XYZ file of C-alpha atoms in Angstrom:
692
model
C -5.926 101.066 72.572
C -8.254 98.865 70.529
C -7.280 95.570 69.003
C -7.278 97.046 65.536
C -5.278 100.034 66.597
C -2.798 97.814 68.413
C -2.425 95.641 65.294
C -1.740 98.653 63.140
C 0.752 99.980 65.659
C 2.538 96.640 65.930
C 2.667 96.178 62.158
C 3.868 99.724 61.607
C 6.497 99.405 64.323
C 7.791 96.167 62.839
C 8.002 97.791 59.385
C 9.816 100.832 60.774
C 12.338 98.714 62.676
C 13.099 96.734 59.532
C 13.390 99.955 57.543
C 15.964 101.201 60.035
C 17.831 97.929 59.614
C 17.958 98.531 55.849
C 19.230 102.053 56.404
C 21.881 100.698 58.773
C 23.181 98.528 55.945
C 23.537 101.680 53.877
C 25.293 103.486 56.737
C 27.702 100.608 57.292
C 28.575 100.496 53.610
C 29.284 104.223 53.691
C 31.398 103.808 56.828
C 33.474 101.079 55.185
C 33.982 103.300 52.138
C 35.129 106.220 54.331
C 37.428 104.133 56.513
C 40.523 104.414 54.241
C 39.979 108.173 54.015
C 39.792 108.404 57.811
C 43.028 106.461 58.186
C 44.685 108.692 55.593
C 43.589 111.784 57.487
C 45.083 110.397 60.713
C 48.375 109.612 59.010
C 48.550 113.013 57.361
C 47.715 114.756 60.624
C 50.343 112.735 62.442
C 52.980 113.690 59.907
C 52.114 117.347 60.059
C 52.382 117.385 63.867
C 55.691 115.516 63.889
C 54.419 112.381 65.609
C 54.374 109.873 62.721
C 57.687 110.542 60.962
C 60.105 108.348 59.093
C 60.375 106.562 55.777
C 57.885 103.859 56.718
C 55.252 106.334 57.811
C 55.751 108.366 54.653
C 55.242 105.275 52.491
C 52.154 104.358 54.496
C 50.755 107.862 54.072
C 51.173 107.697 50.283
C 49.743 104.189 50.006
C 46.745 104.840 52.241
C 46.064 108.200 50.589
C 46.065 106.634 47.125
C 43.842 103.804 48.381
C 41.468 106.304 49.972
C 41.189 108.265 46.740
C 40.464 105.093 44.768
C 37.851 103.930 47.262
C 36.204 107.341 47.337
C 36.118 107.445 43.541
C 34.576 103.971 43.417
C 32.066 104.927 46.098
C 31.118 108.050 44.193
C 30.656 105.982 41.020
C 28.415 103.464 42.795
C 26.403 106.233 44.459
C 26.013 108.051 41.141
C 24.790 104.927 39.354
C 22.371 104.077 42.184
C 21.033 107.628 42.234
C 20.657 107.949 38.461
C 19.459 104.429 37.666
C 15.798 104.419 36.717
C 13.723 102.007 38.815
C 11.446 99.653 36.948
C 7.881 100.809 36.467
C 5.005 98.563 35.535
C 3.470 99.421 32.128
C 0.050 100.894 32.799
C -2.571 103.146 31.278
C -2.767 106.442 33.140
C -6.226 107.558 34.276
C -6.494 111.335 34.365
C -8.746 112.801 37.018
C -10.927 114.541 34.453
C -11.600 111.191 32.767
C -12.648 109.477 36.015
C -13.752 112.025 38.646
C -16.054 109.548 40.380
C -13.263 106.991 40.689
C -10.903 109.562 42.192
C -13.634 110.716 44.555
C -14.270 107.161 45.730
C -10.563 106.531 46.359
C -10.172 109.794 48.276
C -13.215 109.069 50.407
C -11.764 105.653 51.124
C -8.435 107.214 52.128
C -10.253 109.652 54.423
C -12.073 106.808 56.164
C -8.794 104.945 56.592
C -7.050 108.125 57.790
C -4.187 107.703 55.287
C -2.883 109.921 52.457
C -4.741 109.561 49.181
C -2.817 108.049 46.235
C -1.233 110.640 43.993
C -2.727 109.160 40.799
C -4.604 106.157 39.431
C -3.564 103.850 36.597
C -4.971 100.692 35.016
C -3.142 97.443 34.299
C -4.291 94.528 32.109
C -4.059 92.118 35.012
C -6.230 90.855 37.861
C -4.316 92.604 40.596
C -4.081 95.953 42.362
C -1.159 97.529 44.159
C 0.618 100.747 45.098
C 3.621 101.803 43.046
C 6.129 104.496 43.942
C 6.900 106.751 40.992
C 8.643 109.569 42.804
C 12.007 108.997 41.126
C 13.067 112.076 39.098
C 13.103 109.946 35.924
C 9.385 109.330 36.384
C 8.540 112.996 36.133
C 7.050 115.420 38.668
C 4.120 114.327 40.786
C 0.710 115.258 39.371
C -0.975 118.432 40.541
C -3.636 117.992 43.196
C -6.620 120.247 43.738
C -6.984 119.163 47.347
C -4.756 117.562 49.919
C -1.966 119.367 48.060
C 1.506 118.058 48.716
C 3.388 121.064 47.409
C 5.277 123.193 49.890
C 7.931 125.922 49.708
C 10.729 123.589 50.808
C 11.480 122.523 47.262
C 11.045 119.672 44.733
C 13.111 117.195 46.766
C 10.719 117.563 49.673
C 7.721 117.155 47.369
C 9.147 113.983 45.860
C 9.779 112.448 49.252
C 6.255 113.306 50.435
C 4.345 112.318 47.293
C 2.009 109.368 47.735
C 2.368 106.316 45.498
C 0.228 105.620 42.438
C -2.742 103.285 42.811
C -2.703 100.659 40.046
C -6.031 98.861 39.515
C -6.608 95.747 37.454
C -8.906 96.664 34.595
C -10.960 93.420 34.810
C -12.006 94.488 38.313
C -13.515 97.713 36.989
C -15.657 95.970 34.390
C -16.671 92.915 36.403
C -17.092 94.187 39.942
C -19.776 96.426 41.345
C -18.811 99.767 42.890
C -19.160 98.474 46.444
C -17.090 95.387 45.692
C -14.314 97.420 44.107
C -14.265 99.749 47.098
C -13.953 96.806 49.477
C -11.153 95.192 47.471
C -9.190 98.446 47.232
C -9.451 99.211 50.954
C -6.346 97.233 52.073
C -4.403 98.538 49.084
C -5.180 102.195 49.740
C -4.407 101.652 53.427
C -0.810 100.988 52.393
C -0.253 104.674 51.669
C -0.067 105.285 55.421
C 3.091 103.244 56.095
C 4.508 104.347 52.731
C 4.476 107.966 53.943
C 6.753 107.244 56.885
C 10.201 108.803 56.197
C 12.213 105.747 57.274
C 10.136 103.300 55.220
C 10.184 105.628 52.209
C 13.973 106.047 52.461
C 14.518 102.298 52.780
C 12.346 101.625 49.751
C 14.170 104.230 47.676
C 17.513 102.691 48.625
C 16.390 99.180 47.673
C 14.832 100.333 44.391
C 17.996 102.223 43.546
C 20.152 99.147 44.146
C 17.805 97.019 42.071
C 17.874 99.546 39.234
C 21.673 99.754 39.449
C 21.968 95.976 39.092
C 19.741 96.110 36.015
C 21.654 99.055 34.548
C 25.028 97.321 34.966
C 23.861 93.960 33.623
C 24.387 95.052 30.011
C 27.792 94.581 28.427
C 30.044 97.601 28.082
C 31.670 98.719 24.883
C 35.199 98.007 26.054
C 37.111 96.055 28.706
C 37.291 99.052 31.048
C 33.562 99.697 30.751
C 32.805 96.025 31.357
C 35.083 95.975 34.379
C 33.482 99.120 35.796
C 29.966 97.759 35.237
C 30.937 94.464 36.816
C 32.373 96.185 39.892
C 29.396 98.469 40.416
C 26.989 95.612 39.831
C 28.847 93.394 42.290
C 28.710 96.026 45.021
C 24.996 96.605 44.358
C 24.257 92.873 44.562
C 26.211 92.596 47.784
C 24.199 95.399 49.349
C 20.954 93.875 48.089
C 21.816 90.547 49.706
C 22.464 92.357 52.957
C 19.053 94.062 52.784
C 17.027 91.113 51.493
C 15.693 89.730 54.759
C 15.034 93.136 56.304
C 13.251 94.385 53.157
C 10.986 91.332 53.032
C 10.056 91.690 56.688
C 9.480 95.413 56.219
C 6.974 94.751 53.430
C 5.247 92.109 55.541
C 4.889 94.618 58.323
C 3.466 97.189 55.910
C 0.976 94.652 54.555
C -0.066 93.586 58.048
C -0.596 97.174 59.150
C -2.605 97.989 56.007
C -4.753 94.856 56.339
C -5.497 95.539 59.992
C -6.439 99.146 59.299
C -8.693 98.139 56.392
C -10.683 95.750 58.569
C -12.761 98.665 59.757
C -13.959 99.452 56.214
C -16.461 97.192 54.420
C -15.008 94.064 55.998
C -18.077 91.901 55.400
C -18.447 93.056 51.814
C -14.737 92.452 51.226
C -15.148 88.774 52.068
C -17.869 88.462 49.443
C -15.943 90.551 46.915
C -12.917 88.317 47.286
C -14.907 85.513 45.682
C -15.397 87.773 42.674
C -11.626 88.292 42.540
C -11.086 84.570 42.056
C -13.833 84.415 39.467
C -12.437 87.432 37.617
C -8.984 85.877 37.430
C -10.365 82.612 36.057
C -12.355 84.340 33.318
C -9.555 86.768 32.450
C -7.063 83.912 32.126
C -9.272 81.942 29.783
C -10.150 85.001 27.709
C -6.474 85.829 27.152
C -5.214 82.346 26.359
C -8.146 81.039 24.342
C -9.729 84.094 22.756
C -7.265 86.975 22.619
C -4.125 84.974 21.835
C -5.478 83.459 18.576
C -6.453 86.951 17.409
C -3.050 88.426 18.285
C -1.320 85.707 16.280
C -3.437 86.627 13.262
C -2.444 90.302 13.439
C -5.680 91.409 15.102
C -6.096 92.726 18.620
C -9.526 92.647 20.291
C -10.331 96.232 21.159
C -12.750 95.408 24.000
C -11.004 92.851 26.162
C -12.671 94.014 29.354
C -16.099 93.791 27.754
C -15.136 90.288 26.672
C -14.135 89.284 30.166
C -17.567 90.315 31.410
C -19.148 88.019 28.817
C -16.763 85.203 29.738
C -17.410 85.622 33.449
C -21.142 85.762 32.861
C -20.921 82.406 31.107
C -18.664 81.014 33.810
C -21.027 82.259 36.501
C -23.915 80.548 34.760
C -22.132 77.198 35.159
C -20.707 77.893 38.592
C -21.972 77.860 42.140
C -21.508 81.652 42.313
C -24.392 82.016 39.870
C -26.791 81.898 42.810
C -26.095 85.524 43.678
C -25.193 86.667 40.195
C -28.642 87.951 39.239
C -28.760 90.268 42.243
C -25.309 91.667 41.398
C -26.466 92.746 37.945
C -28.817 95.263 39.476
C -25.976 97.137 41.185
C -23.848 99.819 39.570
C -20.802 98.405 37.742
C -17.454 99.918 38.659
C -16.710 100.875 35.036
C -19.405 103.555 35.396
C -16.857 105.458 37.471
C -15.043 106.220 34.171
C -16.275 108.965 31.885
C -15.373 107.066 28.678
C -14.989 103.373 29.525
C -14.833 102.378 25.855
C -11.721 104.444 25.150
C -10.071 103.221 28.339
C -10.885 99.620 27.458
C -9.294 100.101 24.046
C -6.082 101.484 25.554
C -5.852 98.634 28.067
C -6.528 96.075 25.330
C -3.668 97.390 23.215
C -1.348 97.378 26.220
C -2.320 93.768 26.969
C -1.478 92.788 23.396
C 1.955 94.376 23.790
C 2.728 92.799 27.152
C 1.475 89.286 26.465
C 2.161 88.974 22.748
C 4.613 91.707 21.798
C 2.432 93.529 19.301
C 3.226 96.994 17.940
C 2.361 100.110 19.881
C 0.185 101.516 17.096
C -2.412 100.189 14.697
C -1.224 99.336 11.189
C -2.127 97.218 8.141
C -0.916 94.035 9.842
C -2.045 95.010 13.338
C -5.657 96.130 13.318
C -8.313 96.154 16.044
C -11.186 93.710 15.801
C -14.596 93.848 17.447
C -16.250 90.849 19.000
C -18.959 90.764 16.346
C -16.240 90.504 13.672
C -14.148 87.919 15.521
C -15.553 84.740 13.887
C -14.929 85.980 10.339
C -11.797 88.059 10.900
C -9.995 85.644 13.210
C -11.521 82.163 13.334
C -12.284 81.679 9.635
C -9.053 83.319 8.474
C -6.915 81.362 10.919
C -8.402 78.004 10.021
C -7.866 78.631 6.321
C -4.308 79.826 6.941
C -3.498 76.631 8.855
C -5.136 74.513 6.169
C -3.089 76.253 3.474
C 0.109 75.606 5.437
C -0.854 71.951 5.778
C -1.214 71.549 2.012
C 2.054 73.384 1.341
C 3.878 70.909 3.547
C 2.128 68.032 1.805
C 3.397 69.448 -1.490
C 6.964 69.482 -0.171
C 6.548 65.848 0.902
C 5.488 64.907 -2.633
C 1.927 63.892 -1.751
C -0.391 63.698 -4.773
C -3.204 66.232 -4.823
C -5.773 63.781 -6.219
C -6.076 60.075 -6.793
C -5.586 58.675 -10.276
C -9.295 57.838 -10.622
C -10.470 61.197 -9.222
C -12.954 63.304 -11.145
C -11.694 66.260 -13.182
C -11.245 69.425 -11.126
C -10.683 67.490 -7.912
C -6.987 68.318 -7.754
C -7.477 71.274 -5.408
C -6.831 71.363 -1.663
C -9.180 68.670 -0.385
C -9.671 67.005 2.955
C -9.507 63.616 1.243
C -5.875 64.291 0.373
C -5.052 64.669 4.050
C -7.088 61.649 5.140
C -5.627 59.390 2.453
C -2.068 60.411 3.284
C -2.445 59.794 7.014
C -4.301 56.496 6.628
C -2.121 53.641 7.860
C -2.013 50.527 5.655
C -1.654 47.046 7.152
C 2.004 47.025 6.108
C 2.666 50.127 8.164
C 2.767 50.327 11.922
C 2.661 53.278 14.289
C 5.879 54.509 15.796
C 6.253 52.511 19.045
C 5.636 54.550 22.133
C 8.248 54.759 24.852
C 7.905 52.697 27.987
C 5.929 54.851 30.447
C 8.149 53.640 33.273
C 11.171 55.074 31.451
C 9.596 58.442 30.767
C 10.497 61.325 33.031
C 7.088 62.808 32.399
C 4.322 60.195 32.635
C 1.835 62.733 31.216
C 3.660 63.184 27.903
C 0.703 61.653 26.027
C -2.017 64.257 25.580
C -5.198 63.889 27.560
C -7.893 62.518 25.230
C -10.321 65.036 26.740
C -8.071 67.994 25.979
C -8.616 70.097 22.925
C -5.950 69.550 20.275
C -3.874 72.555 19.530
C -4.129 74.301 22.876
C -1.260 74.956 25.211
C -2.347 73.336 28.433
C 1.070 73.208 30.056
C 1.305 75.752 32.865
C 4.185 78.191 32.646
C 5.417 78.833 36.203
C 7.672 81.633 35.011
C 4.960 83.674 33.329
C 4.302 86.107 36.073
C 1.997 89.028 35.429
C 3.604 92.402 35.257
C 3.457 93.597 38.790
C 6.283 95.477 40.420
C 6.950 97.248 43.695
C 3.832 96.098 45.526
C 3.388 98.227 48.569
C 0.665 95.939 49.844
C 1.319 92.360 48.784
C -1.691 90.102 48.951
C -2.543 86.505 48.491
C -2.912 85.012 45.041
C -5.949 83.678 43.315
C -5.900 80.287 41.665
C -7.485 79.304 38.396
C -10.308 76.851 39.143
C -9.968 73.279 38.021
C -13.133 73.411 36.038
C -14.527 71.565 33.050
C -16.261 73.748 30.512
C -18.542 70.888 29.564
C -19.686 70.332 33.149
C -19.842 72.656 36.149
C -16.687 74.718 36.655
C -15.891 75.726 40.213
C -14.444 79.161 40.777
C -11.639 79.241 43.314
C -11.624 81.935 45.932
C -8.419 83.746 46.629
C -7.875 82.596 50.194
C -9.525 82.055 53.511
C -11.811 85.080 53.873
C -11.665 84.825 57.626
C -8.023 85.877 57.502
C -7.938 89.690 57.500
C -4.669 89.825 55.609
C -5.865 87.254 53.115
C -8.672 89.593 52.170
C -6.259 91.958 50.506
C -5.925 92.219 46.768
C -4.426 89.133 45.115
C -0.790 89.099 44.175
C 0.713 88.274 40.771
C -0.361 85.019 39.199
C 0.874 83.097 36.149
C -1.495 83.437 33.236
C -1.620 79.796 32.222
C -4.328 77.810 30.513
C -6.065 75.479 32.963
C -6.099 71.823 32.026
C -9.818 71.886 31.484
C -10.243 72.313 27.737
C -13.334 70.446 26.503
C -13.054 67.908 23.752
C -15.283 69.799 21.375
C -13.324 73.015 20.828
C -11.393 73.203 17.554
C -7.767 74.173 17.665
C -6.927 77.756 18.365
C -6.159 79.390 15.043
C -2.561 80.232 14.475
C -1.648 78.940 17.887
C 1.429 77.153 16.638
C 3.356 80.260 15.697
C 6.276 79.907 18.067
C 9.864 80.669 17.317
C 10.995 77.626 19.298
C 8.947 75.171 17.223
C 11.089 72.805 15.272
C 11.973 69.201 14.667
C 14.840 66.938 15.540
C 14.914 67.518 19.289
C 14.571 64.742 21.809
C 11.350 66.228 23.192
C 9.745 66.235 19.738
C 10.795 62.636 19.150
C 9.241 61.605 22.464
C 6.047 63.518 21.680
C 5.648 61.890 18.271
C 6.182 58.387 19.666
C 2.963 56.462 19.280
C 1.925 58.264 16.077
C 2.175 56.902 12.564
C 5.375 57.412 10.536
C 3.489 59.590 8.055
C 2.008 61.657 10.854
C 5.430 62.126 12.440
C 6.930 63.290 9.136
C 4.054 65.690 8.524
C 4.315 67.100 12.056
C 8.042 67.658 11.588
C 7.427 69.488 8.318
C 4.754 71.703 9.865
C 7.006 72.546 12.814
C 9.862 73.487 10.497
C 7.558 75.603 8.325
C 6.227 77.448 11.360
C 9.758 78.067 12.612
C 10.720 79.594 9.254
C 7.647 81.810 9.192
C 8.320 82.999 12.728
C 11.957 83.713 11.877
C 10.889 85.844 8.908
C 8.403 87.720 11.079
C 11.030 88.442 13.707
C 13.509 89.555 11.047
C 10.993 92.049 9.669
C 10.161 93.276 13.150
C 13.812 93.770 14.051
C 14.308 96.009 11.031
C 11.626 98.404 12.252
C 12.682 101.184 14.576
C 10.968 101.030 17.965
C 8.445 103.760 18.789
C 9.926 106.837 20.422
C 9.728 106.984 24.204
C 6.597 108.569 25.574
C 4.468 107.807 22.504
C 0.767 107.942 23.285
C -0.997 104.778 22.101
C -4.587 105.723 22.724
C -6.613 107.955 24.969
C -3.917 107.756 27.645
C -0.177 107.245 27.585
C 0.821 103.694 28.468
C 4.086 104.719 30.057
C 6.442 103.670 27.244
C 9.047 106.090 28.539
C 9.216 104.271 31.861
C 9.753 100.685 30.759
C 11.917 98.886 28.234
C 9.722 97.834 25.312
C 12.553 96.389 23.241
C 12.189 92.885 24.700
C 8.546 92.152 23.953
C 6.558 90.237 24.911
C 7.410 90.894 28.518
C 4.955 88.243 29.740
C 4.471 85.501 27.119
C 1.339 83.518 27.834
C 2.230 79.983 26.801
C 5.223 77.800 25.946
C 5.743 76.421 22.412
C 3.522 73.544 21.411
C 4.688 70.055 20.572
C 4.714 68.482 17.131
C 1.700 66.326 17.921
C -0.338 69.377 18.948
C 0.718 71.274 15.838
C -0.332 68.405 13.569
C -3.657 67.974 15.364
C -4.399 71.699 15.149
C -3.778 71.829 11.395
C -5.898 68.756 10.667
C -8.706 70.182 12.791
C -8.471 73.458 10.858
C -8.729 71.571 7.571
C -11.791 69.654 8.789
C -13.459 72.905 9.855
C -12.759 74.481 6.447
C -14.312 71.509 4.689
C -17.347 71.649 6.980
C -17.825 75.357 6.289
C -17.449 75.048 2.504
C -19.438 71.866 1.898
C -21.863 71.459 4.811
C -22.882 75.018 5.692
C -21.058 75.126 9.042
C -19.953 78.499 10.393
C -17.102 79.724 12.587
C -18.058 80.759 16.080
C -16.696 82.156 19.314
C -17.101 80.602 22.728
C -16.191 83.032 25.502
C -14.503 80.369 27.595
C -12.978 78.090 24.958
C -12.286 80.375 22.016
C -12.816 79.411 18.354
C -15.490 76.800 17.782
C -17.344 75.180 14.889
C -21.089 75.749 14.672
C -23.408 73.418 12.758
C -26.970 74.682 12.464
C -26.104 77.184 15.188
C -25.076 74.443 17.640
C -21.574 73.674 18.775
C -20.164 70.274 17.841
C -18.691 68.491 20.821
C -17.017 65.423 19.321
C -14.508 66.545 16.687
C -11.288 66.476 18.699
C -11.516 62.798 19.637
C -11.875 61.681 16.010
C -8.975 63.835 14.828
C -6.826 62.430 17.605
C -7.668 58.891 16.525
C -6.465 59.676 12.995
C -3.228 61.231 14.235
C -2.334 58.494 16.712
C -3.531 55.329 14.944
C -3.869 56.300 11.299
C -7.495 55.097 11.320
C -9.742 57.560 9.416
C -12.971 55.592 9.928
C -14.244 57.493 13.016
C -13.544 60.862 11.397
C -15.095 59.809 8.071
C -18.225 58.703 9.915
C -18.365 62.053 11.669
C -18.004 63.869 8.353
C -20.709 61.735 6.750
C -23.075 62.449 9.620
C -22.658 66.197 9.037
C -22.856 65.908 5.262
C -19.280 67.092 4.735
C -17.813 66.104 1.364
C -14.066 65.613 1.862
C -13.390 65.192 -1.861
C -14.494 68.778 -2.619
C -11.772 71.474 -2.786
C -11.913 74.104 -0.071
C -11.073 77.793 -0.126
C -7.743 78.651 1.473
C -5.966 81.877 2.362
């Protein structure tokens, strides 16, 4: 026996032993449920044979028989709920074989080399991850027909469901960024997981655990009456108890499956897989920045970029140009991209882009007047320009509510429109005024409460540890990739997923939080519309701490903007709640996104960023107003940076020093640095600007 074969055998044996341990938990629970019935049978048999007679034995027979009936009824109810509960399924875009024959052929060839069953189907997810997902539950529909390696047999549908291979879910950024050889190497340890998944004991243990998990979710909702609530609580309690008993064994079983799959995959493209793993880390970094800094502003403006995967290629190309991985980038361009394995990559990209907008932002399932696709060539005008003018209009509306004059008494006629001078004059601190004193840093729980002067105002740079990408039921868990701590104005460093010398670490990365890295350059204007959060508001202790150190006028303006945004978000949610959700199974593009298999009533499932603070909201709106004035009076234009999102272009060049001057105005009330910047560009702040 070779070392690889021994590793596979050891990993598979460990997984099977843990699967048997899970099944023993199920058997013990069934034995406990049948124990009262067994005692009742003994008592009844004893009475019928004349051995257990008397008033006491008769009372015991009645009591135990009633108890046995109640326990059996409760057991039947729990078993029925576990059997009928629908396990969670990750929202994906199905890839039919006729739309990607080359991709299916590559996966089947890979399965043949690994000597494992081929996946039953392929699906795409808007995430930088790949995994196997079991969809053999009856609620998920029958397994797809196969023209070779057919799983159908005359035994019946139950046998076919138990033998069906899991679905291979591939992260769409991998298809567009990686080359064919790299994708094959990355998928090798994932596809190898179909071997252990086909073992009857492991498959039965996984079905039992998924059923318990689905039962807990199904019973977590409140019932319509006290009896229904009591029944749901009892069934849910039993399911949780069984899950706790299986937790350790299930985790060890999955580790054994992953170890066996990783060891088996070592024999296939191992050297190339080490190199491809670097591209996994790079893909995650670019995908993260594209979502949080480019796609999110568009989603908030009612537009969804229809070519997200094409955008991630552009973002990664720019990131590669600044990164050490650029050394081998030119040679990679000559190889065949993995998206060529799809017959119509444009249509598939559009479907994945719409699904990403639903998962990360909660957008509608279909295009409408307020939810339209936008191409990258239209992004500056449709998103950046419109968002800046919308923020500037909101800023002036709040100034109106605060009673701020639109023009000075000695202003020229016609200068009473929305001008930048109005904002600068209002925020200018006079000698009689003083900024709000900042809290003692030693008394602050968070010493980083003051924004980094190098960070772009209006971006959400706080990582959200709970924003986990939508991955579920990973048959082959891998190691995660980390977003590189890069600076867009210097040389960003792409982080690799893990130590490539570790064979298990070379598997596909696991779920990662899609958070904005704290590397925003100081030159990027605020993301348009990025303050539209339902949790924005004023009067909380966190807002008061955030506004400490600003001027009194700035604090009042920030509070007004936060309240206005909260009202707008509340109206939007009220309108959305009055619209009936799309019917289950609705097709949202060239392929169904699986709306019948996941609950789309609680969108977004994976929100990207937490609400922004009052200081960030104020800074974003002032930056938007400055950009509007620069576009209307100095010939500046809106632009798109693939890594940093909306940007201001002057004579085709990106300005790199706006954020620092706006921050100085917000924190100290001193407009001199910003006025000098405006004068240098030829911006006339006294001229009215066009608003939305």
